[in-house]
Short mmCIF file of C-alpha atoms in Angstrom, two decimals:
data_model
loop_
_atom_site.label_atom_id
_atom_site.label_comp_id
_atom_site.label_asym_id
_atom_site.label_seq_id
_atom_site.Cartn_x
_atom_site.Cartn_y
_atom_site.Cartn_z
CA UNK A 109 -106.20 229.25 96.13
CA UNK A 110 -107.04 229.22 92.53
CA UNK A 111 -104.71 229.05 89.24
CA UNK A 112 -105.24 230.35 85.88
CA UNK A 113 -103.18 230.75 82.57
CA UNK A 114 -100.82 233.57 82.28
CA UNK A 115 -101.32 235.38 79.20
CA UNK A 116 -97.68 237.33 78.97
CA UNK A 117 -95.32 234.36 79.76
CA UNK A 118 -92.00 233.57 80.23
CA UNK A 119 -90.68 231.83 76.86
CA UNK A 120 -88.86 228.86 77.31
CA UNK A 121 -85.52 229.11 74.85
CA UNK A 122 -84.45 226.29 72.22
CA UNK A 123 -81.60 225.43 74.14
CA UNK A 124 -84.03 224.55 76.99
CA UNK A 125 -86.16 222.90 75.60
CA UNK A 126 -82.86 220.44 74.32
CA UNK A 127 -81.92 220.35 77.84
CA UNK A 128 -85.30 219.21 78.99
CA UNK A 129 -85.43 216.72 76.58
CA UNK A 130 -81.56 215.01 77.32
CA UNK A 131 -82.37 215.04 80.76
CA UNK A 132 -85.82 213.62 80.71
CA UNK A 133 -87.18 212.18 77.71
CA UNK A 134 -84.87 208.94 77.70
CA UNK A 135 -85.79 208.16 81.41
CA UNK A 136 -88.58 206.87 82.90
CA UNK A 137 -91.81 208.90 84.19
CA UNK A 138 -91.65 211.22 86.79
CA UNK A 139 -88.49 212.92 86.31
CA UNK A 140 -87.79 216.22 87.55
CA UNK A 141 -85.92 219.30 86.17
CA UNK A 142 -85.93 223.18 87.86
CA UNK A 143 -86.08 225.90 85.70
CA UNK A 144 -84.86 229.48 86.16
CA UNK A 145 -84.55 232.57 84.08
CA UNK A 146 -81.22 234.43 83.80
CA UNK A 147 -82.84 237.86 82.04
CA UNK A 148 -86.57 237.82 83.20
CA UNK A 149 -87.81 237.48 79.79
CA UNK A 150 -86.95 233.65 78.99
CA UNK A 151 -86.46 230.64 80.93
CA UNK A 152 -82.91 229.61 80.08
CA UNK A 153 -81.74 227.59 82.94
CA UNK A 154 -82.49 224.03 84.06
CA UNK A 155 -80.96 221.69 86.67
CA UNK A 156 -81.97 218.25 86.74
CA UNK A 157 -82.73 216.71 90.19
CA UNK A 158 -81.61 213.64 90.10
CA UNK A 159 -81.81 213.23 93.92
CA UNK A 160 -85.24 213.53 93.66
CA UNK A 161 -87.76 210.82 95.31
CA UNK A 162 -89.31 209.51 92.15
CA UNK A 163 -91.42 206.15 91.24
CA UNK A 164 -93.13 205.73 88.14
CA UNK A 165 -96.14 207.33 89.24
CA UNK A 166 -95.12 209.92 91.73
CA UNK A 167 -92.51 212.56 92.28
CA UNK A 168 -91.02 214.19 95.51
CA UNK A 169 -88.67 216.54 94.83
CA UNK A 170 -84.86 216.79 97.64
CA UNK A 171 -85.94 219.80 99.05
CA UNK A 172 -82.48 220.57 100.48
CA UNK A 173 -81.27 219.74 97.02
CA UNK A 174 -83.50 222.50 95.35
CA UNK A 175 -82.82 224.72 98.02
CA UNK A 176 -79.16 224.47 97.87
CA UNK A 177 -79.68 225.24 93.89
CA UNK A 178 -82.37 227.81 93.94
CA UNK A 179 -79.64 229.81 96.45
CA UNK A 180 -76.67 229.01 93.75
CA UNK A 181 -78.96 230.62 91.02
CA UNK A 182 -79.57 234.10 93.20
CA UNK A 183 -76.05 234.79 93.78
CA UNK A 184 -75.83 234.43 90.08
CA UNK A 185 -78.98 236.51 89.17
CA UNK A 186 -81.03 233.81 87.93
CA UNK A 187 -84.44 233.45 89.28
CA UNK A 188 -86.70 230.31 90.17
CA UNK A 189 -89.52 229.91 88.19
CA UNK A 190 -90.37 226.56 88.57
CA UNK A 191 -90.42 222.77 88.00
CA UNK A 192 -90.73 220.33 84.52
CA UNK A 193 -91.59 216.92 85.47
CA UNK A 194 -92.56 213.71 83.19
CA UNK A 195 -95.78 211.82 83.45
CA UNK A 196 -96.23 208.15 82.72
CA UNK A 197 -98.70 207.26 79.96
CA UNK A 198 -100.47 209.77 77.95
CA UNK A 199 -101.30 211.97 81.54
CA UNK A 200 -100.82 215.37 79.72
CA UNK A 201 -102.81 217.50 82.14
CA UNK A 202 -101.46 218.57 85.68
CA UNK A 203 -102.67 216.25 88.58
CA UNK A 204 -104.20 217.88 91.40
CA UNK A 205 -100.95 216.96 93.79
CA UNK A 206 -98.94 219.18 90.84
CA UNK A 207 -101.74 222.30 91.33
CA UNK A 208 -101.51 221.34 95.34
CA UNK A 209 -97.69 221.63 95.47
CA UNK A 210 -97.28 224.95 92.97
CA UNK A 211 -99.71 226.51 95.75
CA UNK A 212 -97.24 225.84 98.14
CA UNK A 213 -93.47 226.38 96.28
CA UNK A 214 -95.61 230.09 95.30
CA UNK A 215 -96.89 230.75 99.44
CA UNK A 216 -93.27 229.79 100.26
CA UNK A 217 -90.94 232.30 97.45
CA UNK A 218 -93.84 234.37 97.52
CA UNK A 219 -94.18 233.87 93.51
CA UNK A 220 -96.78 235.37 91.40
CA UNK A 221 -96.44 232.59 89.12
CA UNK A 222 -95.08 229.49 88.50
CA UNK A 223 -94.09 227.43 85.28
CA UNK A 224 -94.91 223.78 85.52
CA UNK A 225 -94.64 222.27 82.22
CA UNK A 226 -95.30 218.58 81.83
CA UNK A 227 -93.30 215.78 79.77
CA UNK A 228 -94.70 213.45 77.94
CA UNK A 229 -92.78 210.82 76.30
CA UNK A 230 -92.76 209.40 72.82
CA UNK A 231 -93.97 205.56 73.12
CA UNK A 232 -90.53 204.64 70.84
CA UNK A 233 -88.79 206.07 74.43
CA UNK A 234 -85.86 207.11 71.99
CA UNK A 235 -85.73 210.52 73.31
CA UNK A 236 -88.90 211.85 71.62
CA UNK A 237 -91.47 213.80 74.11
CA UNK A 238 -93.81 216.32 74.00
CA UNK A 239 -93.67 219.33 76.55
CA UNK A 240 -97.38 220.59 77.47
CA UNK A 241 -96.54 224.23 79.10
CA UNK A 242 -98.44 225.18 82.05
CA UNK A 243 -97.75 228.22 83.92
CA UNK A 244 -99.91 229.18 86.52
CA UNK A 245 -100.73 232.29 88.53
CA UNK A 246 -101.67 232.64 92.48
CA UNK A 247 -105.25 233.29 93.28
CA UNK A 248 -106.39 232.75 89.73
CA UNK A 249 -108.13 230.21 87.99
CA UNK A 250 -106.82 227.36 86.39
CA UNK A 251 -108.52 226.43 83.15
CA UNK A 252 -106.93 223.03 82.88
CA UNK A 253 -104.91 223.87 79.41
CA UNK A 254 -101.27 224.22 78.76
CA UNK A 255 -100.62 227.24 77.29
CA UNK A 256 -98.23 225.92 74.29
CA UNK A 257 -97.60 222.18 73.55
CA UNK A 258 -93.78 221.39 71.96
CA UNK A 259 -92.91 218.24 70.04
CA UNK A 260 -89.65 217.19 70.34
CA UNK A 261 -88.71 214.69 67.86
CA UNK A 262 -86.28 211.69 69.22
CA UNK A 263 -83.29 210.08 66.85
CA UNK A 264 -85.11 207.04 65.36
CA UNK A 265 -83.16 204.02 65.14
CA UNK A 266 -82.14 202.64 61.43
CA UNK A 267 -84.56 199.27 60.11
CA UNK A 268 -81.95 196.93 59.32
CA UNK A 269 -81.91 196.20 55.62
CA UNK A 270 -82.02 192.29 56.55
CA UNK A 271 -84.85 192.92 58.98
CA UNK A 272 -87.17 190.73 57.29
CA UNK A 273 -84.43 188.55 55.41
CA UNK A 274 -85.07 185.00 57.40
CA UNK A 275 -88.94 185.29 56.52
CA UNK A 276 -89.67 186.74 53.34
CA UNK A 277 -89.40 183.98 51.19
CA UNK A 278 -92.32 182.51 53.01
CA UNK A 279 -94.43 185.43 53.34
CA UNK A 280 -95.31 188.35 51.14
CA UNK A 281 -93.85 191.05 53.35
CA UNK A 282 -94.85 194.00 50.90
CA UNK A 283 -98.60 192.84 50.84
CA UNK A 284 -98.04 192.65 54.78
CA UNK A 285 -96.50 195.90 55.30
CA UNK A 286 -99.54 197.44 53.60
CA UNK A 287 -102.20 195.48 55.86
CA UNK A 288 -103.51 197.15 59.01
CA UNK A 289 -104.37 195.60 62.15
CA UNK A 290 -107.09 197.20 64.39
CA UNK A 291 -106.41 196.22 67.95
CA UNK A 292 -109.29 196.98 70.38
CA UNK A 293 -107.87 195.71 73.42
CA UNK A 294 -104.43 195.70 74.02
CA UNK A 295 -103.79 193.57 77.22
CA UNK A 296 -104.06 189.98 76.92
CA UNK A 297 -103.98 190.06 73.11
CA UNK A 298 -100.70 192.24 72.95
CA UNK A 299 -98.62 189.55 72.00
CA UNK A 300 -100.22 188.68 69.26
CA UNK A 301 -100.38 192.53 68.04
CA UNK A 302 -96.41 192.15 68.73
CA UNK A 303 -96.31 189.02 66.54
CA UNK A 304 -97.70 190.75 64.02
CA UNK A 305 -95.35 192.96 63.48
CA UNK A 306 -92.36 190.36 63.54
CA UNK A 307 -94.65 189.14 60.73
CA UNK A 308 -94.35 192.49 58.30
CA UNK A 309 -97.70 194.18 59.40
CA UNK A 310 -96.72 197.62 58.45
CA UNK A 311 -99.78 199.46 60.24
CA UNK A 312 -101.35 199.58 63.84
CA UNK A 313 -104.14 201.30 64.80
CA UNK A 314 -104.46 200.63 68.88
CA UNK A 315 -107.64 201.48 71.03
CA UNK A 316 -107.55 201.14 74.23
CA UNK A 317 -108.86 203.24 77.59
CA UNK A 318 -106.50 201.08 80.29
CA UNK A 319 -103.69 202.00 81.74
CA UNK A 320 -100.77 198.79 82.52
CA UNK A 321 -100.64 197.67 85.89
CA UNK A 322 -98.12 195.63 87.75
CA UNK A 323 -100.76 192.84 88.59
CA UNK A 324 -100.91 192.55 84.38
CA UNK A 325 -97.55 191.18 84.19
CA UNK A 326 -97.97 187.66 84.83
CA UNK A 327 -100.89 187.44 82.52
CA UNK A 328 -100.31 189.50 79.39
CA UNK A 329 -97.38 190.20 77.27
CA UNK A 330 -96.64 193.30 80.02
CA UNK A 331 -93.29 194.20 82.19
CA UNK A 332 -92.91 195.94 85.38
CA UNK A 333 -91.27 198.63 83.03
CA UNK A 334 -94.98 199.43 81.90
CA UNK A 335 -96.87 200.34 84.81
CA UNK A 336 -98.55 203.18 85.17
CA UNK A 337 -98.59 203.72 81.08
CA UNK A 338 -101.68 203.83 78.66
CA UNK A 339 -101.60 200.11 77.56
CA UNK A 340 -101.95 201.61 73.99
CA UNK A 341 -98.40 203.62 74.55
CA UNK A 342 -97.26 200.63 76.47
CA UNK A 343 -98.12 198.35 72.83
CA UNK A 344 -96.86 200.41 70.65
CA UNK A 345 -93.20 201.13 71.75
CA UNK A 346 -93.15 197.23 71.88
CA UNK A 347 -94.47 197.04 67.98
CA UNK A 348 -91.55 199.87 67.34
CA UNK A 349 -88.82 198.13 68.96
CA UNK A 350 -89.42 195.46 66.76
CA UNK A 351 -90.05 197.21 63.22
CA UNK A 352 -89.29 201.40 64.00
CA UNK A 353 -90.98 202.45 60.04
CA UNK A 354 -93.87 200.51 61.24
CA UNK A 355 -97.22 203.30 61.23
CA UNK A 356 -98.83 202.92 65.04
CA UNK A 357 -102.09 205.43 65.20
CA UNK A 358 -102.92 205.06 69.35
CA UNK A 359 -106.11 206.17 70.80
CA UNK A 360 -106.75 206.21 74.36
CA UNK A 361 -110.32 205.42 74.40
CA UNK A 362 -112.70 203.07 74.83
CA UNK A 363 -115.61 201.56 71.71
CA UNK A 364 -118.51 201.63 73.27
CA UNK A 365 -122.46 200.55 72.00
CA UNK A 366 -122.72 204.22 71.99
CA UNK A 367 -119.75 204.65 69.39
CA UNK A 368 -120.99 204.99 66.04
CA UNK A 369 -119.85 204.05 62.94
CA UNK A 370 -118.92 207.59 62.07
CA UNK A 371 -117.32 208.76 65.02
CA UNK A 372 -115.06 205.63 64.21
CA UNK A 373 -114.02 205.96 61.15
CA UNK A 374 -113.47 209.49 61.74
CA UNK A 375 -111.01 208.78 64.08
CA UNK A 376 -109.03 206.46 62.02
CA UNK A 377 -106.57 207.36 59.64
CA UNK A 378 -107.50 208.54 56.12
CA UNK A 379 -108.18 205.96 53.53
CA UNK A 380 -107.86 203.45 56.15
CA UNK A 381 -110.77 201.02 54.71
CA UNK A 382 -110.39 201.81 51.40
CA UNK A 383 -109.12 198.23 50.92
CA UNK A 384 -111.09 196.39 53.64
CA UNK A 385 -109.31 193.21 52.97
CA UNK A 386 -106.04 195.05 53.76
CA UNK A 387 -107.53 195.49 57.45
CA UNK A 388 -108.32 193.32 60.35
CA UNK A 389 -110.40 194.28 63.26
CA UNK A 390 -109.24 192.46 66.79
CA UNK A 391 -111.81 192.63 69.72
CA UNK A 392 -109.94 191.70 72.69
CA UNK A 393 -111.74 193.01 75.38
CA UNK A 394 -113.49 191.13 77.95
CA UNK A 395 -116.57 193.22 78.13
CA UNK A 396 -119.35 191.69 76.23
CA UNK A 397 -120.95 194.50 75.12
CA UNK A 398 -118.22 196.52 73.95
CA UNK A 399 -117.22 193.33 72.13
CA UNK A 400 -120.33 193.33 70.67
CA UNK A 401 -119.81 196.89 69.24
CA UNK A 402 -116.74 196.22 67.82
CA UNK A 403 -118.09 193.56 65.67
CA UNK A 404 -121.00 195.66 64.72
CA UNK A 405 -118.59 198.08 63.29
CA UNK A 406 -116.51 195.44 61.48
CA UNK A 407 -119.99 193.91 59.91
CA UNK A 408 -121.28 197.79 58.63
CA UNK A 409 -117.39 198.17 57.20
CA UNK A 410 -117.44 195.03 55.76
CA UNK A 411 -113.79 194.10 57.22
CA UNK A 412 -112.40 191.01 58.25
CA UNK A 413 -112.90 190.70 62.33
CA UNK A 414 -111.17 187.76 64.72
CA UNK A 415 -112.19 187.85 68.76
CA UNK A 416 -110.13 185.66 71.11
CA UNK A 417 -111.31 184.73 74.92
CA UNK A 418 -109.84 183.22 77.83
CA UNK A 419 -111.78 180.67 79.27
CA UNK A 420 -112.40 181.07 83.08
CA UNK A 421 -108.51 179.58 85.04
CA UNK A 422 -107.17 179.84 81.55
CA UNK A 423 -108.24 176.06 80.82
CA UNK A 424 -109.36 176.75 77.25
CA UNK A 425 -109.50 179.62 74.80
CA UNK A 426 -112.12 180.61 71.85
CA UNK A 427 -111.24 182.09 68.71
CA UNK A 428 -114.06 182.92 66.96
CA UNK A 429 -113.26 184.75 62.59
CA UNK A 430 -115.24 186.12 60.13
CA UNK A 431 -114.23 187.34 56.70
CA UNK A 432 -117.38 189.02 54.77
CA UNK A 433 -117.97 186.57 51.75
CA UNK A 434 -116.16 183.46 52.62
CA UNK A 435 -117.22 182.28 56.07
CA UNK A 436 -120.38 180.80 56.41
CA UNK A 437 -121.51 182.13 59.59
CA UNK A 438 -120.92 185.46 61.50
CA UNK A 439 -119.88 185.44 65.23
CA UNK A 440 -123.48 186.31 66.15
CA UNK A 441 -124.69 183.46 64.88
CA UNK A 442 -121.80 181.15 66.49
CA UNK A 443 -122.00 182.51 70.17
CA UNK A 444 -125.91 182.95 69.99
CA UNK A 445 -126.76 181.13 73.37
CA UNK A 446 -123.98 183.99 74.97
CA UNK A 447 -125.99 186.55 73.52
CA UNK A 448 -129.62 185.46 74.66
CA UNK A 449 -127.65 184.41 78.10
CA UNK A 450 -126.75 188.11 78.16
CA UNK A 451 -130.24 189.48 76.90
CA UNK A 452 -131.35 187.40 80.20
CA UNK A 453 -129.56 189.47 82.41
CA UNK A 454 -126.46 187.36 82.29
CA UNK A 455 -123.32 189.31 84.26
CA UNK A 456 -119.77 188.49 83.42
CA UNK A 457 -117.65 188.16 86.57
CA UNK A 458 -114.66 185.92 84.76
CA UNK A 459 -111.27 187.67 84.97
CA UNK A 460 -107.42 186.88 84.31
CA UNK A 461 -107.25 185.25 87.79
CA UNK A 462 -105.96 182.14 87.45
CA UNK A 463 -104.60 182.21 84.06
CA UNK A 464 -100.96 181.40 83.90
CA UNK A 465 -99.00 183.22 80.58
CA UNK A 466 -98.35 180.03 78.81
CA UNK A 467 -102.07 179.85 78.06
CA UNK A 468 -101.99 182.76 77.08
CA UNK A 469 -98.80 182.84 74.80
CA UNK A 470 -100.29 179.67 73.28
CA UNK A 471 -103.84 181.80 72.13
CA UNK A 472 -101.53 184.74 71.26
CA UNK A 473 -99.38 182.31 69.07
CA UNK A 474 -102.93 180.76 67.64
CA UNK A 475 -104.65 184.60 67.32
CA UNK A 476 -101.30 185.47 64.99
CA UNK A 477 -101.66 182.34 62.69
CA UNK A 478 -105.53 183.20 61.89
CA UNK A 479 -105.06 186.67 61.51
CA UNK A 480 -102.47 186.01 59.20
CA UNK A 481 -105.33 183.44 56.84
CA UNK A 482 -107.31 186.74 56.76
CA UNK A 483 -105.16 189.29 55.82
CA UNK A 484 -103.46 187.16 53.14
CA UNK A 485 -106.53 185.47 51.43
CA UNK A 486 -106.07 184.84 47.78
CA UNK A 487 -102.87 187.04 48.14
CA UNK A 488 -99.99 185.79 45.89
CA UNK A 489 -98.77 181.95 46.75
CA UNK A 490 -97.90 181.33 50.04
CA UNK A 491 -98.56 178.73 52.87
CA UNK A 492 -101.62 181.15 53.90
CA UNK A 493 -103.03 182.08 50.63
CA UNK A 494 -105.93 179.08 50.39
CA UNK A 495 -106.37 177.99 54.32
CA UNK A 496 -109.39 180.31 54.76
CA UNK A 497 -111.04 177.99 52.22
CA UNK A 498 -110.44 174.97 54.08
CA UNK A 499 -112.22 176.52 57.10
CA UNK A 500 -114.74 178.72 55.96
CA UNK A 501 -117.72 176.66 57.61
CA UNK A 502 -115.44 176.45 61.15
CA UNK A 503 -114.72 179.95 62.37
CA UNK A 504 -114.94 179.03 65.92
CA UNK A 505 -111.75 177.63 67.06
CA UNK A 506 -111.41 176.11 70.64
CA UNK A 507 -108.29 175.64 72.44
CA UNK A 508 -107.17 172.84 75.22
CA UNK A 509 -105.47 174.52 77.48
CA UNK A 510 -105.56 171.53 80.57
CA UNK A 511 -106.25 167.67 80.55
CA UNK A 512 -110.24 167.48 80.07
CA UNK A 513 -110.97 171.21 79.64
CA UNK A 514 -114.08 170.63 78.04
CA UNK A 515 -115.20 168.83 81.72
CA UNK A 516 -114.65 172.07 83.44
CA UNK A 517 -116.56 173.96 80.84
CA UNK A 518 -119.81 171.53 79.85
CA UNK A 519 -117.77 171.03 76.61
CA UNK A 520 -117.49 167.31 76.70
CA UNK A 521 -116.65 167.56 72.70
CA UNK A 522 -113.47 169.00 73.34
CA UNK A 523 -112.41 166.17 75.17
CA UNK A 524 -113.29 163.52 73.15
CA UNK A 525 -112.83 165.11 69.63
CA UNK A 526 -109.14 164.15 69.51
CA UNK A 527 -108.04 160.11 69.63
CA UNK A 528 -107.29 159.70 73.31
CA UNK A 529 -104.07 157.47 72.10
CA UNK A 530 -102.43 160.40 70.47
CA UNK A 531 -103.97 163.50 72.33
CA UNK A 532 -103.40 164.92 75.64
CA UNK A 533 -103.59 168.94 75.94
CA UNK A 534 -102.77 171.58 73.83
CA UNK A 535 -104.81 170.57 70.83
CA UNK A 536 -107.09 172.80 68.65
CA UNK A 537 -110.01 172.08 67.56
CA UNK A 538 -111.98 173.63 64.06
CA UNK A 539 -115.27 173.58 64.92
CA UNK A 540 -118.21 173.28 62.25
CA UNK A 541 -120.72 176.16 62.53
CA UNK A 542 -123.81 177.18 60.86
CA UNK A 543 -125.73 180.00 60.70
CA UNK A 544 -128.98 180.61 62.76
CA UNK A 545 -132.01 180.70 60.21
CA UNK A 546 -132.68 184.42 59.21
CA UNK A 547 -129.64 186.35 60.30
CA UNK A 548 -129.11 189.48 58.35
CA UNK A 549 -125.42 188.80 58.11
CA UNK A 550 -125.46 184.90 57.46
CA UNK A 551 -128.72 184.83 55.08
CA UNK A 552 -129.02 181.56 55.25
CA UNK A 553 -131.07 178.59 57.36
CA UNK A 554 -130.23 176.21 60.06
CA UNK A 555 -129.42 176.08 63.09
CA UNK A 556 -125.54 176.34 64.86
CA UNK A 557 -124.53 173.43 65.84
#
């Protein structure tokens, strides 16, 4: 059987759409609602099923529950027409189980159509969704487009006047709250993007193609609450719970070597580098060459860029900065022996295994600091206003995550940088960096060292 778009449709009434959203929108995905029409012209009734077999990926609907209620309605003259259900993440488009099923529920009533409207939910989850309406027809094609899409605003919570009260004599919070962080990446970096926020960033612009998964939880700054969302969606109710006027522009997407610098700044906001050192570009993403791409971008733009890594086990992390100007060497020049390793053929096959949070929390807590030196250079007087200065020849920061890291890694320096009287683990370590002779970035001689 195929599906297609009804033209002349049933019209969903105000009131419905209200119901929809009290009985859905605050919930978690995969919520189910039936819909029925009392006057053949508008879809004015709705029952929620809240004996329905839902996860947070799938739904199965009580069919002796539906049955029971679908009988109720025809003694009352109101007819079936079909089914609203939410979706986790930004999953806007029916899945083929939802075409599957409406073939069925029509062979069964003997329908000629069926209205299966999906929810999507606002990333605040403060009762804010949007309603993509799909109605579909037997033996017709489906195009794969809702026929209307309704945004249903949610009641946003009040910013408490004192919200920023215990910091802002240490910060500038109105320089901060104009600053925009680009977040490529938003697993293992997310709570430093969450940080951020508790910091007075005021704007968020979050790329990311990945959905959450329960095996993230342990590693990043993710809860079993989050599964099966975009991580994007997944990031940004977590920067809204913590500042709700802060601006969060999400993309689910990934930055690619194909990406150019066009097509990205088309997709950003307006006027969004108009003051590039009002923005910072993270690359958290543990594909090389995507990482690559990102700071390609931030070079061309002329934007201050940080990448963090986790080490292999989580024994160590790498921080590497650049701010256009000030540092003395770009990240190309400071992880050149990665990129000839990966001109060679090199393949990456280091993932989160292994890595327990605290490492990770500790690089988070390290990623906020430095991305705080950037966006506040030579901004007003405050503790972060002149650090840059003291580190502008070592942008590559290394982090002990384990008694003799640098062992594990070839990195004997690590290990014996620090007096062994005083240190332990947990240290960082500033490294000094120069720039490879002839690099279009750098412009300068010598070697890295």
């Amino acid at each position: 059987m195929k599906f297609t778009k009804k033209e002349q449709s049933l019209v969903p009434t105000k009131e419905l759409l209200n119901e929809i959203q009290k009985s859905i929108a605050c919930k978690q995905p995969e919520q189910l609602v039936m819909l029925g029409s009392s006057d053949g012209k508008h879809i004015d009734t709705v029952f929620f099923v809240d004996k329905s077999k839902s996860t947070q990926t799938s739904c199965e609907p009580d069919i002796e529950v539906c049955n029971k209620k679908i009988r109720e309605w025809y003694e009352k003259d109101i007819a079936f027409c079909g089914f609203a259900h939410s979706h986790p993440g930004a999953y806007s488009q029916l899945s083929d189980a939802d075409i599957e099923y409406a073939d069925r529920i029509m062979e069964a009533f003997d329908m000629e159509s069926i209205e299966l409207p999906i929810i999507i939910l606002d990333p605040r989850y403060d009762g804010g969704c949007a309603i993509f309406w799909y109605t579909l027809e037997r033996n017709k094609e489906f195009t794969g487009e809702p026929r209307e899409v309704n945004i249903l605003p949610g009641s946003q919570p009040q910013v408490p006047s004192n919200l920023f009260s215990k910091i802002q004599n240490k910060v500038p919070i109105n320089e901060l709250q104009e600053s925009t962080i680009i977040q490529v990446g938003c697993g293992g970096s997310a709570g430093a993007t969450e940080a951020m926020a508790r910091c007075g960033v005021g704007n968020f612009i979050l790329i990311d193609p990945d959905i959450c998964e329960a095996r993230n939880v342990l590693t990043q700054r993710s809860y079993i609450a989050d599964s099966g969302q975009a991580k994007v969606k997944a990031l940004a109710n977590k920067i809204l719970n913590v500042n709700p006027k802060a601006k969060v522009d999400i993309h689910w997407m990934a930055i690619t070597k194909d990406t150019t610098i066009e097509e990205f700044v088309e997709m950003l906001p307006e006027d969004t580098f108009k003051d590039p050192s009002k923005v910072l570009i993270v690359a958290s993403t543990d594909d090389f060459s995507a990482q690559d791409a990102i700071l390609n971008l931030a070079l061309k733009l002329g934007v201050p860029f940080m990448a963090p890594q986790m080490y292999a086990d989580g024994l160590a992390s790498e921080i590497t900065f650049y701010y256009p100007g000030v540092t003395k060497t770009c990240p190309k020049c400071i992880l050149h022996n990665r990129y000839e390793e990966y001109a060679k053929g090199y393949k990456n096959t280091v993932t989160s295994e292994g890595t327990i949070y605290p490492s990770v929390l500790q690089t988070n807590a390290l990623e906020a600091q430095i991305a705080l030196m950037l966006l506040l250079y030579h901004k007003g007087n405050n503790r972060y206003t002149n650090m840059l200065d003291e580190v502008a020849d070592r942008n590559l920061v290394l982090l002990s995550l384990a008694p003799n890291a640098g062992k594990k890694y070839g990195l004997d320096f690590m290990d014996t940088a620090m007096h062994k009287e005083f240190s332990f683990f947990g240290e960082t370590l500033w490294v000094p960096v120069k720039p490879l002779d002839n690099c279009p970035f750098c412009n300068r001689s010598n070697l890295v060292v």
